CSV table of C-alpha atoms in Angstrom, one decimal:
chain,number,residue,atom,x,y,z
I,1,UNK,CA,61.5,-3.7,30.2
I,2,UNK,CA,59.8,-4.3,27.2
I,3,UNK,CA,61.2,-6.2,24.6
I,4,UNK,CA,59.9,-4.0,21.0
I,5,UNK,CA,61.6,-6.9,18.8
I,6,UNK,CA,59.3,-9.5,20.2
I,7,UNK,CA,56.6,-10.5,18.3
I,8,UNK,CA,53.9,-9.0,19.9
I,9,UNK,CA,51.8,-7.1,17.9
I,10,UNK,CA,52.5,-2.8,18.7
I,11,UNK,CA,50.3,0.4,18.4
I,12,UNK,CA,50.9,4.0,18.0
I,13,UNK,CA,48.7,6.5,19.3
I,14,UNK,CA,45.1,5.6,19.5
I,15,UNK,CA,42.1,8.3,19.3
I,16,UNK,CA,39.0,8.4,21.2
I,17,UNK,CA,36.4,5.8,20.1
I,18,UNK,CA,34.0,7.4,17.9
I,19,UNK,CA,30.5,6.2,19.9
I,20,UNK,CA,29.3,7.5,23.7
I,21,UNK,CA,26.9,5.2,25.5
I,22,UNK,CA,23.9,5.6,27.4
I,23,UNK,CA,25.9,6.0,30.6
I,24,UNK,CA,27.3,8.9,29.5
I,25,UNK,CA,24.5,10.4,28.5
I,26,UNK,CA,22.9,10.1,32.1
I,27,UNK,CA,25.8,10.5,33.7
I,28,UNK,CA,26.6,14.1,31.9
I,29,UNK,CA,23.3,15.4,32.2
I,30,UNK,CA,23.0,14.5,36.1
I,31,UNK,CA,26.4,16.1,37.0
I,32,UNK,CA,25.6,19.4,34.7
I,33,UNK,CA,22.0,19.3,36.4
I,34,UNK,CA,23.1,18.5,40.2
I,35,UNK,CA,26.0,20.8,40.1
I,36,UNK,CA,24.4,24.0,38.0
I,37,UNK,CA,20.9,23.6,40.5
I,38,UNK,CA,23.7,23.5,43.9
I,39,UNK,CA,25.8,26.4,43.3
I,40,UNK,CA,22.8,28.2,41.9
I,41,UNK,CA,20.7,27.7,44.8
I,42,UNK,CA,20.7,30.8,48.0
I,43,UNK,CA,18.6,29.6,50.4
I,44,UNK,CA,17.7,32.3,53.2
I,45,UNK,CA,19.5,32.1,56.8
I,46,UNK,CA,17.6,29.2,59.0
I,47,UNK,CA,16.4,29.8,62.2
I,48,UNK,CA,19.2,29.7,64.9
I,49,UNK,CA,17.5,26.6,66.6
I,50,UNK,CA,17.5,24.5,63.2
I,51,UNK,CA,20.2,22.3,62.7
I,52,UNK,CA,22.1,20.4,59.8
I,53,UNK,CA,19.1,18.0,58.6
I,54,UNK,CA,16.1,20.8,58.7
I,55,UNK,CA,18.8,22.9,56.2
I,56,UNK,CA,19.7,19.9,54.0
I,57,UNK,CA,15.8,18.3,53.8
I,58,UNK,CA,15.2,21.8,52.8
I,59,UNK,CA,17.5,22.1,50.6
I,60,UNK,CA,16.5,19.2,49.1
I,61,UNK,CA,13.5,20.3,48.2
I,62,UNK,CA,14.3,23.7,46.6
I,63,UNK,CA,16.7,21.2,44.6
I,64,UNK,CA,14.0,18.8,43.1
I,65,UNK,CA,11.6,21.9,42.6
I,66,UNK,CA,14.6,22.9,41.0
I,67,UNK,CA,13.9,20.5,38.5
I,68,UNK,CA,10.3,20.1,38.0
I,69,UNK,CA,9.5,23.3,37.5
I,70,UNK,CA,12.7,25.8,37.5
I,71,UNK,CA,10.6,28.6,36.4
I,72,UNK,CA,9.6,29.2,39.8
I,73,UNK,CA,13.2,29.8,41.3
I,74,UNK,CA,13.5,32.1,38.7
I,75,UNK,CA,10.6,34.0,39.6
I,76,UNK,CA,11.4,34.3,43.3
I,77,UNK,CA,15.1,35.0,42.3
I,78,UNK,CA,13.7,37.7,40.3
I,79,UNK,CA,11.1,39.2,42.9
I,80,UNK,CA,14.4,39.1,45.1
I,81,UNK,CA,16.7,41.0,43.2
I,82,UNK,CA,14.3,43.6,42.2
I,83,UNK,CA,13.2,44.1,46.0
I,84,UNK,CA,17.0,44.8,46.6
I,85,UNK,CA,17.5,47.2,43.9
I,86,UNK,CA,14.1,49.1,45.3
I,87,UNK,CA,15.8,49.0,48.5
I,88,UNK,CA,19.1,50.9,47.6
I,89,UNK,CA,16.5,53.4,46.1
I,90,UNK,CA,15.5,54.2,49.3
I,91,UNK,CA,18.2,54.2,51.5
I,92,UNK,CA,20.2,55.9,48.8
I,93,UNK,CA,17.1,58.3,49.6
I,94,UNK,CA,18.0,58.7,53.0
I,95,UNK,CA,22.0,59.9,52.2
I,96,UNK,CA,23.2,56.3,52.6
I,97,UNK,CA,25.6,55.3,49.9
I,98,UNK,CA,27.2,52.4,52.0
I,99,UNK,CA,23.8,50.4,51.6
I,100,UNK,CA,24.3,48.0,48.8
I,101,UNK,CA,22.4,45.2,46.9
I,102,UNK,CA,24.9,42.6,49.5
I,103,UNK,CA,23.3,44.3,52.3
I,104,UNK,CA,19.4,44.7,50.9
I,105,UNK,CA,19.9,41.0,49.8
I,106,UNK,CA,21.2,39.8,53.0
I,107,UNK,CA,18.1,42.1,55.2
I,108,UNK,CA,15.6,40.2,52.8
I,109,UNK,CA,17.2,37.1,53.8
I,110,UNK,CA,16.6,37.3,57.0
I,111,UNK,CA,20.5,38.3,58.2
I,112,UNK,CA,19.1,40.8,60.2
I,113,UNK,CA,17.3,39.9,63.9
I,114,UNK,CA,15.5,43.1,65.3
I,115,UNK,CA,16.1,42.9,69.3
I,116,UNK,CA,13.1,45.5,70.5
I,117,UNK,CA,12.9,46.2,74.1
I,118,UNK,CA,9.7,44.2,74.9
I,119,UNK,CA,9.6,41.0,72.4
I,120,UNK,CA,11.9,38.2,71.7
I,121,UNK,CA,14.4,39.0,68.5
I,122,UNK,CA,12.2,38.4,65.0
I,123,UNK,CA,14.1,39.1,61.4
I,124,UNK,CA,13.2,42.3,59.9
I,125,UNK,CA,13.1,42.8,55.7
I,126,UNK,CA,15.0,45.6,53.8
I,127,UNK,CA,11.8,47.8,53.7
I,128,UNK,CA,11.7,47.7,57.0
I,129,UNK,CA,14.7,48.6,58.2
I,130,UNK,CA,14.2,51.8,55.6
I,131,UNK,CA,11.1,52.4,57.4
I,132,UNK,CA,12.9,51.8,61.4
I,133,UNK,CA,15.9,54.0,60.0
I,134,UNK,CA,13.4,56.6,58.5
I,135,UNK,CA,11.8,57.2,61.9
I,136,UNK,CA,15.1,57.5,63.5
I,137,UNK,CA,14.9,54.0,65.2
I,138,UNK,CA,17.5,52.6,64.1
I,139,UNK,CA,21.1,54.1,62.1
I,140,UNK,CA,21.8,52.3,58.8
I,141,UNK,CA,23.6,48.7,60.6
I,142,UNK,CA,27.0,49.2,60.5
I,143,UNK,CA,28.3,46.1,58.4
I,144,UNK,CA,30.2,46.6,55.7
I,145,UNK,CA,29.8,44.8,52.3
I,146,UNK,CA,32.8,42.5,53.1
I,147,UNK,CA,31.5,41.7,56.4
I,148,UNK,CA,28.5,40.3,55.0
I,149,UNK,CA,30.7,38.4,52.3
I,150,UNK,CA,32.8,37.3,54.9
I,151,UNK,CA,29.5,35.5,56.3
I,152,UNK,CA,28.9,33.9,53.0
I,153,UNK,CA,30.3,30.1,52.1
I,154,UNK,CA,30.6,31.0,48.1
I,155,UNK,CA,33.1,28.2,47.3
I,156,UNK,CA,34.4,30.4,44.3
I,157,UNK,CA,36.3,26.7,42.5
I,158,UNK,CA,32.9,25.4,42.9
I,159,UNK,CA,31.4,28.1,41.0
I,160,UNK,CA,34.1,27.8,38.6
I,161,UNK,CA,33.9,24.0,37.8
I,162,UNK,CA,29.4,24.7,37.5
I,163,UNK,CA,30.4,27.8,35.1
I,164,UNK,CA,32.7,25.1,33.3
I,165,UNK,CA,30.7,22.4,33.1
I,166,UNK,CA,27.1,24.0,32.0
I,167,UNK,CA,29.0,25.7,29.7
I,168,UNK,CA,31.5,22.4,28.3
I,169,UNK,CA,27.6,20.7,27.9
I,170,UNK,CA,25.2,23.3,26.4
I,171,UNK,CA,28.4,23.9,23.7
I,172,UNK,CA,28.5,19.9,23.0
I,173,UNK,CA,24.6,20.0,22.5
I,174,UNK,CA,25.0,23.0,19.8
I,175,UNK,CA,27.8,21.4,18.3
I,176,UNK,CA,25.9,18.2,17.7
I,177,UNK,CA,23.3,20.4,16.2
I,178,UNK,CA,25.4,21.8,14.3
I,179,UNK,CA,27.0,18.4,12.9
I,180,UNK,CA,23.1,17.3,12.5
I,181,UNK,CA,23.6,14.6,15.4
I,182,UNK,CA,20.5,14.0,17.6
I,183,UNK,CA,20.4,15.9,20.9
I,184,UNK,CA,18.1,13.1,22.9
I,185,UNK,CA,15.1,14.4,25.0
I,186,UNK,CA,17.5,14.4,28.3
I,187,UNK,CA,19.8,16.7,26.7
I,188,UNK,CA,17.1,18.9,25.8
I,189,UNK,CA,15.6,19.5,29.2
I,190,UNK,CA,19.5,19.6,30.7
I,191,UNK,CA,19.8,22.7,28.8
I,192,UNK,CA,16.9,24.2,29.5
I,193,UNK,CA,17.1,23.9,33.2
I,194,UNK,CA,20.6,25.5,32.4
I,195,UNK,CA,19.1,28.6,30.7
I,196,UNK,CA,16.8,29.0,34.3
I,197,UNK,CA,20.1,28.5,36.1
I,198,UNK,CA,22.2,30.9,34.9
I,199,UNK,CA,19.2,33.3,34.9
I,200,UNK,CA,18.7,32.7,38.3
I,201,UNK,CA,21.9,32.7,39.6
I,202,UNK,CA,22.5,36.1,37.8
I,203,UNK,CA,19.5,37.6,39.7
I,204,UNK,CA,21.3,35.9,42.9
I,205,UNK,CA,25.0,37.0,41.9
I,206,UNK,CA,24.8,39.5,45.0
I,207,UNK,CA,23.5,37.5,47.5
I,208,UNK,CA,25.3,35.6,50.4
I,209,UNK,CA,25.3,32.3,50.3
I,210,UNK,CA,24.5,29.8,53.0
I,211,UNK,CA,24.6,32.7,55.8
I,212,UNK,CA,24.1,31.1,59.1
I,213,UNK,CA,24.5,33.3,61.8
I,214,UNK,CA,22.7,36.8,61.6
I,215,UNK,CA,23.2,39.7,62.9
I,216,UNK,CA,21.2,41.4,65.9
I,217,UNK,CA,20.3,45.0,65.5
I,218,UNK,CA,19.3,46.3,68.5
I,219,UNK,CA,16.2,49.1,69.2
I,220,UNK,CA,16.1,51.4,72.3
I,221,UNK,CA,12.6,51.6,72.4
I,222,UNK,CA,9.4,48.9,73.2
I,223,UNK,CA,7.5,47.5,69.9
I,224,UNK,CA,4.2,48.8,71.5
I,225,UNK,CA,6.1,52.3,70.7
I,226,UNK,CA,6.5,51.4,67.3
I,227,UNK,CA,3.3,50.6,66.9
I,228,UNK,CA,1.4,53.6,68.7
I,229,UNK,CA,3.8,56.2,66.6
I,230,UNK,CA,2.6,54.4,63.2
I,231,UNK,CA,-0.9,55.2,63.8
I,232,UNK,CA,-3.5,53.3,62.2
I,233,UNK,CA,-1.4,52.0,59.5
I,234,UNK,CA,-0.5,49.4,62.4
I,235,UNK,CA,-3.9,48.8,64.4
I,236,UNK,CA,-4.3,45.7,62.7
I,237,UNK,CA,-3.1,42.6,64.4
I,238,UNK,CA,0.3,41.2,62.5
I,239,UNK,CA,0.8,38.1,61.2
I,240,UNK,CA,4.4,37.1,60.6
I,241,UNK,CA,6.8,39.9,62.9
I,242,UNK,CA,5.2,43.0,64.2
I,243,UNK,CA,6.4,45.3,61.6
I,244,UNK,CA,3.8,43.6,58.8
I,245,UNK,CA,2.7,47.1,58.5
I,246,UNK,CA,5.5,48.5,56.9
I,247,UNK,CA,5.1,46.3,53.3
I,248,UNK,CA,1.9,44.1,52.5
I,249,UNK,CA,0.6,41.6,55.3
I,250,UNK,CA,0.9,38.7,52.9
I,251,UNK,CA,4.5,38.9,51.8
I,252,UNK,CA,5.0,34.7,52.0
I,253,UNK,CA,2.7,32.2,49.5
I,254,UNK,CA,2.2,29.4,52.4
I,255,UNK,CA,0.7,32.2,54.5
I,256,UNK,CA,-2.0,32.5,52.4
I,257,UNK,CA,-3.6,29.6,53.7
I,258,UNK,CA,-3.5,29.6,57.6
I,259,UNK,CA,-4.4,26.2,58.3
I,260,UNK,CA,-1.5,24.7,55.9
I,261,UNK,CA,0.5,27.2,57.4
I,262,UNK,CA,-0.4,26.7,61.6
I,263,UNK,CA,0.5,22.7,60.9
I,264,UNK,CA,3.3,22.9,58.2
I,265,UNK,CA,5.0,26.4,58.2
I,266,UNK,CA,7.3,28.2,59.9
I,267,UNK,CA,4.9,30.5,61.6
I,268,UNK,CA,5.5,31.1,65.0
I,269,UNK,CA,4.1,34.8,66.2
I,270,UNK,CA,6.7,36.3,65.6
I,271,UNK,CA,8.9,34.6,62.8
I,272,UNK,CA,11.9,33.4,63.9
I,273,UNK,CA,13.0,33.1,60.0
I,274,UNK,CA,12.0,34.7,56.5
I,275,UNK,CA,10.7,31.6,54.6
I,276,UNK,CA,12.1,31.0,51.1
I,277,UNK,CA,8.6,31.1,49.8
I,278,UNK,CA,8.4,35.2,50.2
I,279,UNK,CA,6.1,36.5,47.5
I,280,UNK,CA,8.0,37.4,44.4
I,281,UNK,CA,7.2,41.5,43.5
I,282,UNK,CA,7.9,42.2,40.0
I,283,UNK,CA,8.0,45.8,39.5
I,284,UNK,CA,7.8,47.7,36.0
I,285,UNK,CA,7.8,46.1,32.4
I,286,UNK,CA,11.3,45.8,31.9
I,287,UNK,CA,11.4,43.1,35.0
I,288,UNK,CA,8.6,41.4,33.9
I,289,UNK,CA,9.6,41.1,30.3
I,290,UNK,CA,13.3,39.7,30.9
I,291,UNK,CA,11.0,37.1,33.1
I,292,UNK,CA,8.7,36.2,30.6
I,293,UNK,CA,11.1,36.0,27.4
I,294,UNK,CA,13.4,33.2,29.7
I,295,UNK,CA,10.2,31.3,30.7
I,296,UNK,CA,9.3,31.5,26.4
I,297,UNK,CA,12.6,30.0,25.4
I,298,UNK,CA,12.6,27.5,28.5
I,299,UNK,CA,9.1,26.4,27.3
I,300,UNK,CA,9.0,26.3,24.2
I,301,UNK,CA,12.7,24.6,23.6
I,302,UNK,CA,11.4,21.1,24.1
I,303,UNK,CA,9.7,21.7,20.6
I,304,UNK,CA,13.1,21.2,19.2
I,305,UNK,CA,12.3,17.6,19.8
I,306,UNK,CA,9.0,17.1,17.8
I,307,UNK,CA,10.2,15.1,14.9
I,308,UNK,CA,12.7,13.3,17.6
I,309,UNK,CA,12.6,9.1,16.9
I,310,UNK,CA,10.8,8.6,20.2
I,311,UNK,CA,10.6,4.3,20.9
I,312,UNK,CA,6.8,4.3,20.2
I,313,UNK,CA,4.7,6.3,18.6
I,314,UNK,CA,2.4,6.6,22.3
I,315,UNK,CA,5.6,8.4,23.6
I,316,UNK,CA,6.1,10.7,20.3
I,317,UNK,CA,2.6,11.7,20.8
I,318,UNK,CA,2.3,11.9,24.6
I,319,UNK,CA,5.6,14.3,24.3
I,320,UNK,CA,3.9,16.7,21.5
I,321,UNK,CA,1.0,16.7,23.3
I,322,UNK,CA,2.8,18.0,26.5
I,323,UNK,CA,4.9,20.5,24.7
I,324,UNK,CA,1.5,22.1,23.8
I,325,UNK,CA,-0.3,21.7,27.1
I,326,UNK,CA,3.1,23.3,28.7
I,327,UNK,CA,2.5,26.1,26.4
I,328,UNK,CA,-0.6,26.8,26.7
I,329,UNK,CA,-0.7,26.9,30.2
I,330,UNK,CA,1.6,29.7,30.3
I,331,UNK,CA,-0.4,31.3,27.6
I,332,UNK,CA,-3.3,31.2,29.9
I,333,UNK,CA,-1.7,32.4,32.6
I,334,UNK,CA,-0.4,35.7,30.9
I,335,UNK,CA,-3.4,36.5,29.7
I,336,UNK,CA,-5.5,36.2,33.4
I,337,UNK,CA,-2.4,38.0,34.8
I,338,UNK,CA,-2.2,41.2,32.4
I,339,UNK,CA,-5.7,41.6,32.7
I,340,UNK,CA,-5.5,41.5,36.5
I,341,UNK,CA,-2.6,43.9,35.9
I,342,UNK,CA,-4.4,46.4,33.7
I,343,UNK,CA,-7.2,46.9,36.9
I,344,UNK,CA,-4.8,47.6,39.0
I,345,UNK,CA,-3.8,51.0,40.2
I,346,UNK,CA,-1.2,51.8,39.6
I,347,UNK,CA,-0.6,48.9,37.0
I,348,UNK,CA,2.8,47.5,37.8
I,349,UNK,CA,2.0,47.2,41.5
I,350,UNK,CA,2.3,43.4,41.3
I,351,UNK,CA,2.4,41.1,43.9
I,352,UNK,CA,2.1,37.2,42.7
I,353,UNK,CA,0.2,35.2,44.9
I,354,UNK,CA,-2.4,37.7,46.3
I,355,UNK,CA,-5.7,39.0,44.4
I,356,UNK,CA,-8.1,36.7,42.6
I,357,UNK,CA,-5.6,33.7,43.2
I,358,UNK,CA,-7.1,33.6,46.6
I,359,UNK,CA,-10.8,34.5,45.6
I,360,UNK,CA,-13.4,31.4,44.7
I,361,UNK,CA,-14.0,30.4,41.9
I,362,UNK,CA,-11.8,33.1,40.0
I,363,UNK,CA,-8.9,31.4,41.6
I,364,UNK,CA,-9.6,28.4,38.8
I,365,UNK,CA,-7.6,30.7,36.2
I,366,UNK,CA,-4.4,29.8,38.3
I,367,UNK,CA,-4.4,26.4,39.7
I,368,UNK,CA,-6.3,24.9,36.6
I,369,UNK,CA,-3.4,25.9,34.5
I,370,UNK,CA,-0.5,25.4,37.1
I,371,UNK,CA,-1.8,21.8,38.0
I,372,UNK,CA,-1.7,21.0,34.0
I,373,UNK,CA,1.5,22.6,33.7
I,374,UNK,CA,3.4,20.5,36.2
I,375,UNK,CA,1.4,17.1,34.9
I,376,UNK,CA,2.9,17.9,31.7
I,377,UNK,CA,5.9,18.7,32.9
I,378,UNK,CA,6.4,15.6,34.7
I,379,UNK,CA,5.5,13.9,31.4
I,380,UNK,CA,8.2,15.8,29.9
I,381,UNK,CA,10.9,14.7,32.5
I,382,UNK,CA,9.7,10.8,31.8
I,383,UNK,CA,9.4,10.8,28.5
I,384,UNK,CA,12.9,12.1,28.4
I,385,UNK,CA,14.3,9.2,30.4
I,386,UNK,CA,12.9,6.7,29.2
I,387,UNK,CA,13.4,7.6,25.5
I,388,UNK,CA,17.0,6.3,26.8
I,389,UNK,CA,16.2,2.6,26.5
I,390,UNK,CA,16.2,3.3,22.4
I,391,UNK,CA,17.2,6.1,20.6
I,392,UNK,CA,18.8,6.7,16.9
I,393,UNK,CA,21.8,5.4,16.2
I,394,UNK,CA,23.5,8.7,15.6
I,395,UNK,CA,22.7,9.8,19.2
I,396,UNK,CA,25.2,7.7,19.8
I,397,UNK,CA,28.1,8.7,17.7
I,398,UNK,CA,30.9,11.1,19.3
I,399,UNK,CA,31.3,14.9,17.8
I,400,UNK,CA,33.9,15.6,15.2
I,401,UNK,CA,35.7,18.2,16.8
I,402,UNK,CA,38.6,18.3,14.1
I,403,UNK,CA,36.0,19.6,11.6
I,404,UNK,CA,35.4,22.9,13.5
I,405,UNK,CA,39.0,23.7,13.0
I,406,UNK,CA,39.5,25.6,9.6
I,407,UNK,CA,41.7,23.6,6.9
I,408,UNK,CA,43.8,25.3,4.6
């Protein structure tokens, strides 16, 4: 028991120290950035033959594209959620009110194996179980919403500690704005991969996460069936299941280049899994406008920092000049892409990677620009760490959060 009439010196209650260091910094930004980009992330169903370390490499690498350049998941979020909404269009089309975005999100996902008579099971899209459904080979698959949920590993605490955390930092960073504290260069691109987060996990609020076992729906009749009955329309020779008739033959990016795709993809004759590279297809204005206001604000927020005490003056310049080369890439690539949109017929028929970005040399208006966005990018991202090693003093100092609270 402590002796309090000793001579040893006693305190009260002691506040927080006033100052944060470096650590903290790095440490909050990883854990707000790690955590936000893994609960965010809905990766399609693998192939049953794929085991833990093919799903967590891949993983991985949605994760650190993630970061680079989050734009792109919100782009293929986005072509995702509006090809489910088209979906329940149609089936809604064919009396089925049970179909919901769960169930067009989990088709497009690959949660649905087609088992024909003839061929080995291959996944089959939303569309194309409208189209099998429409023709009376299949009924609408009799799995109900909570089924499909049921499938899904949603961790609903985790989702409640990422909501809780992006949300505890992005309100620190505007409340050392507001106290005119410096928000360092870290901070900055933290919050903006936040704003493609949140976007993209809204686009993705519907679809199952981590699904690993699909489900087989099974055909009473040969593909060769299929095929004769569709006509034409189906003469060609398909390249990733035999339905590519029913939506566009080029509905993933990597199959756009066969070679790449023979050594690297996952392109066995018929798939065996829908890749997580599926073309985005942005339909009508209002899609395409929510996309390109979020891309604006994640782009251009890195201006914040232009009068930013960077450590040397090559750094200060080197991050201005890649703030503009950011923007101006995208500027570049609006322009090319609502001209290609105004030829087109109709005009919101979109699909992203198809079109001149596969025609020489007019495919120079889209990797020109993409490869000098991500350069600059990168830049970005390093300059941003190592602005650690020396920053303002005042980037330093702890927010007053007394002062927010009215005195009367």
């Amino acid at each position: 028991m402590v002796d309090i009439t000793s001579n040893t010196p006693h305190r009260g209650w002691v506040g927080q120290c006033d100052q944060r260091g470096s650590i903290d910094i790095i440490w909050s930004c990883l854990l707000t950035i790690g955590i936000s980009l893994w609960v965010m992330l809905h990766l399609n169903v693998p192939a049953q033959h794929e085991g833990f370390w093919t799903c967590f490499f891949r993983r991985t690498k949605w994760l650190i594209l993630g970061v680079l350049a989050p734009e792109t998941l919100l782009l293929a979020a986005g072509g995702q959620w509006a090809s489910a909404k088209r979906s329940v269009v149609d089936m809604r089309s064919l009396n089925s009110g049970s179909w919901t975005l769960a169930h067009a999100f989990y088709a497009d996902s690959g949660g649905f194996l087609l088992q024909p008579l003839d061929v080995s099971p291959f996944p089959v899209t939303a569309k194309q179980i409208h189209y099998l459904v429409k023709h009376s080979y299949l009924n609408v698959p009799d799995i109900s919403e909570k089924e499909i949920f049921d499938k899904s590993k949603a961790d609903y605490v985790t989702k409640t500690i990422a909501c809780l955390q992006t949300g505890w930092f992005v309100t620190e960073c505007i409340a050392r704005a507001i106290q005119k504290l410096p928000v360092s260069p870290l901070e900055l691109n933290t919050c903006a991969i936040i704003l493609c987060t949140v976007t993209v996990y809204f686009f993705w609020l519907e679809k199952p996460l981590d699904v690993s076992t699909p489900t087989t729906l099974t055909v009473r009749e040969s593909i060769q069936t299929i095929l004769q009955r569709a006509g034409s329309d189906a003469e060609q020779s398909f390249w990733n299941t035999p339905l590519d008739f029913v939506e566009p033959p080029t509905n993933y990016t990597f199959g756009n280049w066969p070679d790449l795709a023979n050594r690297w993809g996952p392109y066995r004759k018929p798939l065996v899994r829908i890749p997580n590279d599926r073309n985005p297809r942005l339909y009508g204005l209002r899609q395409r406008s929510l996309y390109t206001v979020i891309v604006i604000i994640f782009s251009t927020l890195s201006f914040v920092e232009w009068y930013f005490v960077f450590p040397t003056n090559v750094e200060k310049t080197v991050w201005r000049v890649a703030c503009i080369v950011c923007n101006a890439s995208l500027l570049v690539h609006a322009l090319v892409e609502g001209v290609v949109l105004l030829q087109k017929s109709p005009p919101y028929d979109y699909i992203y990677i198809e079109g001149y970005k596969l025609q020489w040399p007019a495919n120079l208006l889209f990797f020109v620009p993409a490869a000098t966005y991500f350069v600059a990018r990168i830049a970005l991202i390093a300059i941003a760490v190592s602005s650690l090693r020396m920053m303002p003093a005042k980037s330093f100092v702890q927010i007053k959060w007394s002062s927010f609270i009215p005195h009367f």
